[in-house]
Amino acid sequence: MSDILVHTEAGITTLTFNRLDKKNSITAAMYATLADAVEAAAADPAVRCVVFQGHETVFSAGNDIADFLNNPPATEDSPVFRFLRAIARFPKPLIAAVCGPAVGIGTTLLFHCDLVYAGDNAAFSMPFVNLGLCPEAASSLLVPQMLGYHRAAEALLLGEPFMAEAALEVGLANRVLPPSEAAGYAQAVARKLAAKPLASLVETKRLMKKGNAAQVMATMAEEGASFGRMLGEPAAKEAFGAFMERRKPDFSQL
């Protein structure tokens, strides 16, 4: 069975992270599937919206580290960058149902979603600094805009998790629900959107996003260049080596 399930019905494309044995960590192949699916949904006039979901116990642990080390994003056409551009440019509503851990891109992709419904067990984290890296997905722009600078600094510099109620307070989540209800609620909202005129949905989203659109893409490109450079530097090598060796990293000389 595929690690990404793609299901389109009644105007709704649902993308499900389906790699539970690996905590829905994302490989390059999964990013390619996601990018293809989001691009197809954007081009299909029958699709009104896209829903991202994981499992009741975990949304996504972020990048699969072993796969990431074997398939680093070397160019702008790498699957992860294709996916990030696809969600940033997606003209129709994006919805997410998030339960359990949402790590790294599991959180940053949500800043491109229009509606986010969180299980009360959701834990959001962006531990890029802890891996010797920098933010991605234009999160260095979008996180301060939504959370305010000091909360963003806490989230991005410390990389520690914040829970569903905190996400609700700062506006990252629209509603907090029992984990067993989050996906169903997101689907119910998607059905409401699917019943509305597509042109109105697209134009309303365009007008809301237009003030930030160019800056988002420029920030994403700058972050991508920094991220790629930092992958080859000593701090990232120490962080990833420690992860694979199941030890605490030592940055004292870096």
Tab-separated table of C-alpha atoms in Angstrom:
chain	number	residue	atom	x	y	z
A	1	MET	CA	0.000	0.000	0.000
A	2	SER	CA	1.234	3.496	-0.823
A	3	ASP	CA	2.883	5.673	1.822
A	4	ILE	CA	0.680	8.515	0.564
A	5	LEU	CA	-2.973	7.738	-0.077
A	6	VAL	CA	-4.611	9.991	-2.686
A	7	HIS	CA	-8.398	9.916	-2.816
A	8	THR	CA	-10.621	12.293	-4.786
A	9	GLU	CA	-14.374	12.250	-4.372
A	10	ALA	CA	-17.164	14.850	-4.570
A	11	GLY	CA	-14.768	17.725	-5.221
A	12	ILE	CA	-12.378	16.869	-2.369
A	13	THR	CA	-8.866	15.457	-2.725
A	14	THR	CA	-7.693	13.855	0.515
A	15	LEU	CA	-3.972	13.211	0.980
A	16	THR	CA	-3.210	10.800	3.819
A	17	PHE	CA	0.201	10.154	5.326
A	18	ASN	CA	0.150	6.360	5.493
A	19	ARG	CA	3.495	5.260	6.912
A	20	LEU	CA	2.505	4.719	10.491
A	21	ASP	CA	5.315	2.267	11.283
A	22	LYS	CA	7.747	5.149	10.600
A	23	LYS	CA	5.571	7.779	12.306
A	24	ASN	CA	4.556	9.091	8.871
A	25	SER	CA	8.070	10.398	8.239
A	26	ILE	CA	8.347	11.653	4.682
A	27	THR	CA	10.698	10.324	1.985
A	28	ALA	CA	11.677	11.930	-1.315
A	29	ALA	CA	9.292	9.538	-3.100
A	30	MET	CA	6.462	10.652	-0.805
A	31	TYR	CA	7.213	14.312	-1.527
A	32	ALA	CA	7.037	13.548	-5.253
A	33	THR	CA	3.632	11.898	-4.805
A	34	LEU	CA	2.391	14.827	-2.728
A	35	ALA	CA	3.666	17.384	-5.251
A	36	ASP	CA	2.027	15.523	-8.142
A	37	ALA	CA	-1.266	15.245	-6.263
A	38	VAL	CA	-1.377	18.911	-5.235
A	39	GLU	CA	-0.492	20.054	-8.760
A	40	ALA	CA	-3.174	17.763	-10.212
A	41	ALA	CA	-5.765	19.086	-7.756
A	42	ALA	CA	-4.880	22.653	-8.687
A	43	ALA	CA	-5.391	21.903	-12.380
A	44	ASP	CA	-8.605	19.867	-12.007
A	45	PRO	CA	-11.710	22.100	-12.141
A	46	ALA	CA	-13.727	19.360	-10.433
A	47	VAL	CA	-11.581	19.624	-7.284
A	48	ARG	CA	-12.667	22.350	-4.876
A	49	CYS	CA	-10.253	21.733	-1.984
A	50	VAL	CA	-7.506	19.484	-0.595
A	51	VAL	CA	-7.348	17.879	2.846
A	52	PHE	CA	-4.126	16.682	4.506
A	53	GLN	CA	-4.435	14.101	7.245
A	54	GLY	CA	-2.368	11.526	9.094
A	55	HIS	CA	-3.367	9.103	11.833
A	56	GLU	CA	-5.120	9.791	15.136
A	57	THR	CA	-1.789	9.214	16.904
A	58	VAL	CA	0.632	11.030	14.577
A	59	PHE	CA	0.415	13.529	11.742
A	60	SER	CA	4.043	13.379	10.574
A	61	ALA	CA	7.468	13.069	12.195
A	62	GLY	CA	8.867	15.242	9.400
A	63	ASN	CA	11.632	14.137	7.072
A	64	ASP	CA	12.754	10.523	7.077
A	65	ILE	CA	16.328	11.164	8.193
A	66	ALA	CA	17.943	8.129	6.544
A	67	ASP	CA	16.200	8.810	3.235
A	68	PHE	CA	16.978	12.509	3.570
A	69	LEU	CA	20.685	11.782	3.958
A	70	ASN	CA	20.614	9.449	0.943
A	71	ASN	CA	18.486	11.796	-1.187
A	72	PRO	CA	19.289	15.361	-0.079
A	73	PRO	CA	17.405	18.128	-1.908
A	74	ALA	CA	20.173	19.144	-4.276
A	75	THR	CA	18.232	21.390	-6.690
A	76	GLU	CA	15.115	23.538	-6.835
A	77	ASP	CA	13.405	20.689	-8.685
A	78	SER	CA	13.914	18.276	-5.779
A	79	PRO	CA	10.612	16.687	-4.687
A	80	VAL	CA	10.461	18.528	-1.356
A	81	PHE	CA	10.863	21.931	-3.026
A	82	ARG	CA	8.295	21.015	-5.682
A	83	PHE	CA	5.860	20.157	-2.913
A	84	LEU	CA	6.522	23.378	-0.991
A	85	ARG	CA	6.001	25.508	-4.087
A	86	ALA	CA	2.822	23.576	-4.898
A	87	ILE	CA	1.204	24.254	-1.524
A	88	ALA	CA	2.370	27.875	-1.471
A	89	ARG	CA	0.792	28.493	-4.881
A	90	PHE	CA	-2.273	26.291	-4.466
A	91	PRO	CA	-5.227	28.495	-5.474
A	92	LYS	CA	-8.005	26.564	-3.714
A	93	PRO	CA	-8.638	25.932	-0.006
A	94	LEU	CA	-6.159	23.702	1.827
A	95	ILE	CA	-7.368	21.984	5.004
A	96	ALA	CA	-5.450	19.898	7.519
A	97	ALA	CA	-6.517	17.496	10.259
A	98	VAL	CA	-3.585	17.191	12.663
A	99	CYS	CA	-3.325	14.723	15.531
A	100	GLY	CA	-0.263	13.735	17.527
A	101	PRO	CA	3.241	14.932	16.614
A	102	ALA	CA	3.639	17.321	13.677
A	103	VAL	CA	7.389	17.787	13.338
A	104	GLY	CA	9.315	20.075	10.993
A	105	ILE	CA	7.492	20.194	7.692
A	106	GLY	CA	4.591	18.518	9.498
A	107	THR	CA	4.108	21.916	11.134
A	108	THR	CA	5.433	24.325	8.502
A	109	LEU	CA	3.101	23.040	5.782
A	110	LEU	CA	0.209	24.128	8.022
A	111	PHE	CA	1.153	27.786	7.591
A	112	HIS	CA	0.114	27.368	3.938
A	113	CYS	CA	-3.222	25.792	4.875
A	114	ASP	CA	-6.373	27.877	5.112
A	115	LEU	CA	-8.051	25.800	7.809
A	116	VAL	CA	-6.430	23.564	10.446
A	117	TYR	CA	-8.299	21.261	12.822
A	118	ALA	CA	-6.191	19.788	15.609
A	119	GLY	CA	-6.678	16.814	17.845
A	120	ASP	CA	-6.171	17.669	21.493
A	121	ASN	CA	-3.080	15.422	21.364
A	122	ALA	CA	-1.417	17.483	18.618
A	123	ALA	CA	2.162	18.590	19.290
A	124	PHE	CA	3.713	21.049	16.839
A	125	SER	CA	7.481	21.492	16.572
A	126	MET	CA	10.031	23.040	14.213
A	127	PRO	CA	13.409	21.710	15.439
A	128	PHE	CA	15.530	22.921	12.523
A	129	VAL	CA	18.168	24.582	14.711
A	130	ASN	CA	18.542	21.350	16.680
A	131	LEU	CA	19.517	19.644	13.407
A	132	GLY	CA	22.061	22.310	12.470
A	133	LEU	CA	19.683	23.681	9.838
A	134	CYS	CA	17.394	26.664	9.264
A	135	PRO	CA	13.645	27.066	8.682
A	136	GLU	CA	11.986	26.041	5.414
A	137	ALA	CA	8.600	26.465	3.684
A	138	ALA	CA	8.842	30.263	4.218
A	139	SER	CA	8.373	29.600	7.942
A	140	SER	CA	10.953	32.262	8.838
A	141	LEU	CA	8.421	34.739	7.402
A	142	LEU	CA	5.095	33.101	8.203
A	143	VAL	CA	5.740	31.959	11.777
A	144	PRO	CA	6.588	35.465	13.088
A	145	GLN	CA	3.619	36.881	11.186
A	146	MET	CA	1.205	34.494	12.880
A	147	LEU	CA	2.767	33.922	16.296
A	148	GLY	CA	4.443	37.297	16.830
A	149	TYR	CA	8.210	37.623	16.948
A	150	HIS	CA	8.930	36.422	20.486
A	151	ARG	CA	6.738	33.327	20.284
A	152	ALA	CA	8.204	32.593	16.862
A	153	ALA	CA	11.718	32.933	18.262
A	154	GLU	CA	10.833	30.482	21.015
A	155	ALA	CA	9.398	28.005	18.507
A	156	LEU	CA	12.191	28.316	15.918
A	157	LEU	CA	15.284	28.917	18.080
A	158	LEU	CA	14.484	26.360	20.782
A	159	GLY	CA	12.578	23.963	18.520
A	160	GLU	CA	10.470	22.683	21.403
A	161	PRO	CA	6.904	21.411	20.908
A	162	PHE	CA	3.818	23.496	21.571
A	163	MET	CA	0.462	21.870	22.042
A	164	ALA	CA	-2.941	22.159	20.407
A	165	GLU	CA	-4.355	24.770	22.788
A	166	ALA	CA	-1.340	27.022	22.155
A	167	ALA	CA	-1.827	26.570	18.401
A	168	LEU	CA	-5.469	27.572	18.828
A	169	GLU	CA	-4.495	30.638	20.849
A	170	VAL	CA	-2.102	31.975	18.203
A	171	GLY	CA	-4.377	31.153	15.262
A	172	LEU	CA	-2.532	28.194	13.754
A	173	ALA	CA	-5.495	25.933	14.569
A	174	ASN	CA	-9.134	26.814	13.958
A	175	ARG	CA	-10.520	24.279	16.422
A	176	VAL	CA	-9.306	21.615	18.849
A	177	LEU	CA	-11.179	18.323	18.894
A	178	PRO	CA	-10.815	14.802	20.276
A	179	PRO	CA	-8.370	12.934	17.994
A	180	SER	CA	-11.093	10.559	16.863
A	181	GLU	CA	-13.123	13.514	15.531
A	182	ALA	CA	-10.524	15.724	13.832
A	183	ALA	CA	-10.428	14.022	10.420
A	184	GLY	CA	-14.203	13.731	10.253
A	185	TYR	CA	-14.623	17.391	11.135
A	186	ALA	CA	-12.112	18.420	8.458
A	187	GLN	CA	-14.018	16.346	5.896
A	188	ALA	CA	-17.304	17.973	6.924
A	189	VAL	CA	-15.769	21.425	6.402
A	190	ALA	CA	-14.363	20.269	3.058
A	191	ARG	CA	-17.843	19.194	1.972
A	192	LYS	CA	-19.164	22.664	2.829
A	193	LEU	CA	-16.431	24.237	0.707
A	194	ALA	CA	-17.020	21.801	-2.143
A	195	ALA	CA	-20.617	23.012	-2.361
A	196	LYS	CA	-19.524	26.604	-2.954
A	197	PRO	CA	-18.646	28.230	-6.311
A	198	LEU	CA	-15.022	27.535	-7.221
A	199	ALA	CA	-14.411	30.976	-8.733
A	200	SER	CA	-15.462	32.640	-5.482
A	201	LEU	CA	-13.253	30.381	-3.381
A	202	VAL	CA	-10.243	31.002	-5.616
A	203	GLU	CA	-10.695	34.766	-5.859
A	204	THR	CA	-11.282	35.174	-2.124
A	205	LYS	CA	-8.133	33.203	-1.307
A	206	ARG	CA	-6.139	35.142	-3.919
A	207	LEU	CA	-7.188	38.466	-2.437
A	208	MET	CA	-6.306	37.354	1.093
A	209	LYS	CA	-2.906	36.021	0.060
A	210	LYS	CA	-1.803	38.512	-2.600
A	211	GLY	CA	-0.042	40.916	-0.228
A	212	ASN	CA	2.322	38.165	0.898
A	213	ALA	CA	2.589	35.966	-2.188
A	214	ALA	CA	5.811	37.295	-3.749
A	215	GLN	CA	7.546	37.531	-0.378
A	216	VAL	CA	6.586	33.942	0.477
A	217	MET	CA	8.145	32.610	-2.714
A	218	ALA	CA	11.276	34.747	-2.314
A	219	THR	CA	11.695	33.656	1.310
A	220	MET	CA	11.180	30.029	0.383
A	221	ALA	CA	13.921	30.271	-2.253
A	222	GLU	CA	16.343	31.979	0.156
A	223	GLU	CA	15.641	29.430	2.890
A	224	GLY	CA	16.146	26.598	0.396
A	225	ALA	CA	19.572	27.911	-0.578
A	226	SER	CA	20.603	28.289	3.075
A	227	PHE	CA	19.155	24.896	3.985
A	228	GLY	CA	21.098	23.184	1.183
A	229	ARG	CA	24.346	24.878	2.186
A	230	MET	CA	23.904	24.075	5.879
A	231	LEU	CA	23.249	20.398	5.136
A	232	GLY	CA	26.932	20.042	4.252
A	233	GLU	CA	28.263	21.925	7.266
A	234	PRO	CA	29.631	20.393	10.496
A	235	ALA	CA	26.632	21.154	12.718
A	236	ALA	CA	24.190	19.263	10.488
A	237	LYS	CA	26.626	16.390	10.065
A	238	GLU	CA	26.961	16.117	13.847
A	239	ALA	CA	23.187	16.357	14.378
A	240	PHE	CA	22.323	13.723	11.797
A	241	GLY	CA	25.172	11.464	12.881
A	242	ALA	CA	23.969	11.653	16.467
A	243	PHE	CA	20.429	10.863	15.380
A	244	MET	CA	21.494	7.795	13.443
A	245	GLU	CA	23.754	6.663	16.311
A	246	ARG	CA	21.028	7.341	18.909
A	247	ARG	CA	23.140	9.704	20.969
A	248	LYS	CA	22.935	13.336	22.027
A	249	PRO	CA	24.664	15.692	19.584
A	250	ASP	CA	27.657	17.712	20.759
A	251	PHE	CA	27.716	21.227	19.312
A	252	SER	CA	30.213	22.583	21.866
A	253	GLN	CA	32.960	23.079	19.267
A	254	LEU	CA	30.635	24.301	16.481
